[in-house]
Amino acid sequence: MNEFQCIFCGERINQEEKVSSVLLTTHWLNEDEQEEHQLFCHLECFKSKCFDENNIFVED
């Protein structure tokens, strides 16, 4: 996998940028049905979508 697309803005994530991903776990309360999905994004796009970006302790 050589190309990444941001799930928030839809733009391509350049190889020069730090590729960030979010791991989404569905059906959290029922362990037998849990599924994980890895989603890629720009770190700035992720932070801009959070209620309080100051709670995200990740360096740019």
XYZ file of C-alpha atoms in Angstrom:
60
model
C 0.000 0.000 0.000
C 1.810 3.101 -1.220
C -0.927 5.742 -1.312
C -3.061 7.044 1.509
C -6.179 9.222 1.436
C -7.440 11.276 4.377
C -10.843 10.080 5.608
C -11.760 13.626 6.663
C -10.773 15.904 3.774
C -10.424 13.294 1.031
C -7.027 14.605 -0.049
C -4.033 12.386 -0.697
C -1.500 12.072 2.133
C 1.959 12.729 0.691
C 4.801 10.332 1.381
C 6.742 13.262 2.909
C 4.045 13.761 5.562
C 3.674 11.632 8.653
C 0.931 9.167 7.771
C -1.452 8.948 10.718
C -4.106 6.338 11.306
C -7.032 5.848 13.632
C -7.943 2.349 14.758
C -11.717 2.030 15.050
C -13.158 -0.895 17.004
C -16.844 -1.597 16.429
C -19.151 -3.639 18.702
C -16.967 -2.693 21.686
C -19.241 -4.244 24.313
C -19.526 -7.622 22.591
C -16.028 -9.040 22.252
C -17.144 -11.884 19.935
C -18.452 -9.373 17.370
C -15.641 -6.814 17.563
C -14.095 -5.689 14.304
C -11.183 -3.316 13.787
C -10.791 -0.859 10.948
C -7.681 1.221 10.300
C -8.477 4.650 8.881
C -5.848 7.072 7.541
C -5.877 10.847 7.920
C -3.856 14.015 8.176
C -3.083 14.623 11.836
C -4.314 18.219 11.530
C -7.626 17.018 10.022
C -8.076 14.584 12.910
C -7.345 17.251 15.499
C -9.730 19.714 13.829
C -12.589 17.193 14.122
C -12.076 16.517 17.833
C -14.208 18.283 20.408
C -11.096 19.455 22.254
C -7.901 19.037 20.263
C -5.896 19.769 23.417
C -6.823 16.249 24.608
C -4.874 14.723 21.714
C -1.336 14.213 22.967
C 0.381 13.471 19.675
C 3.246 15.496 18.261
C 2.983 16.835 14.710
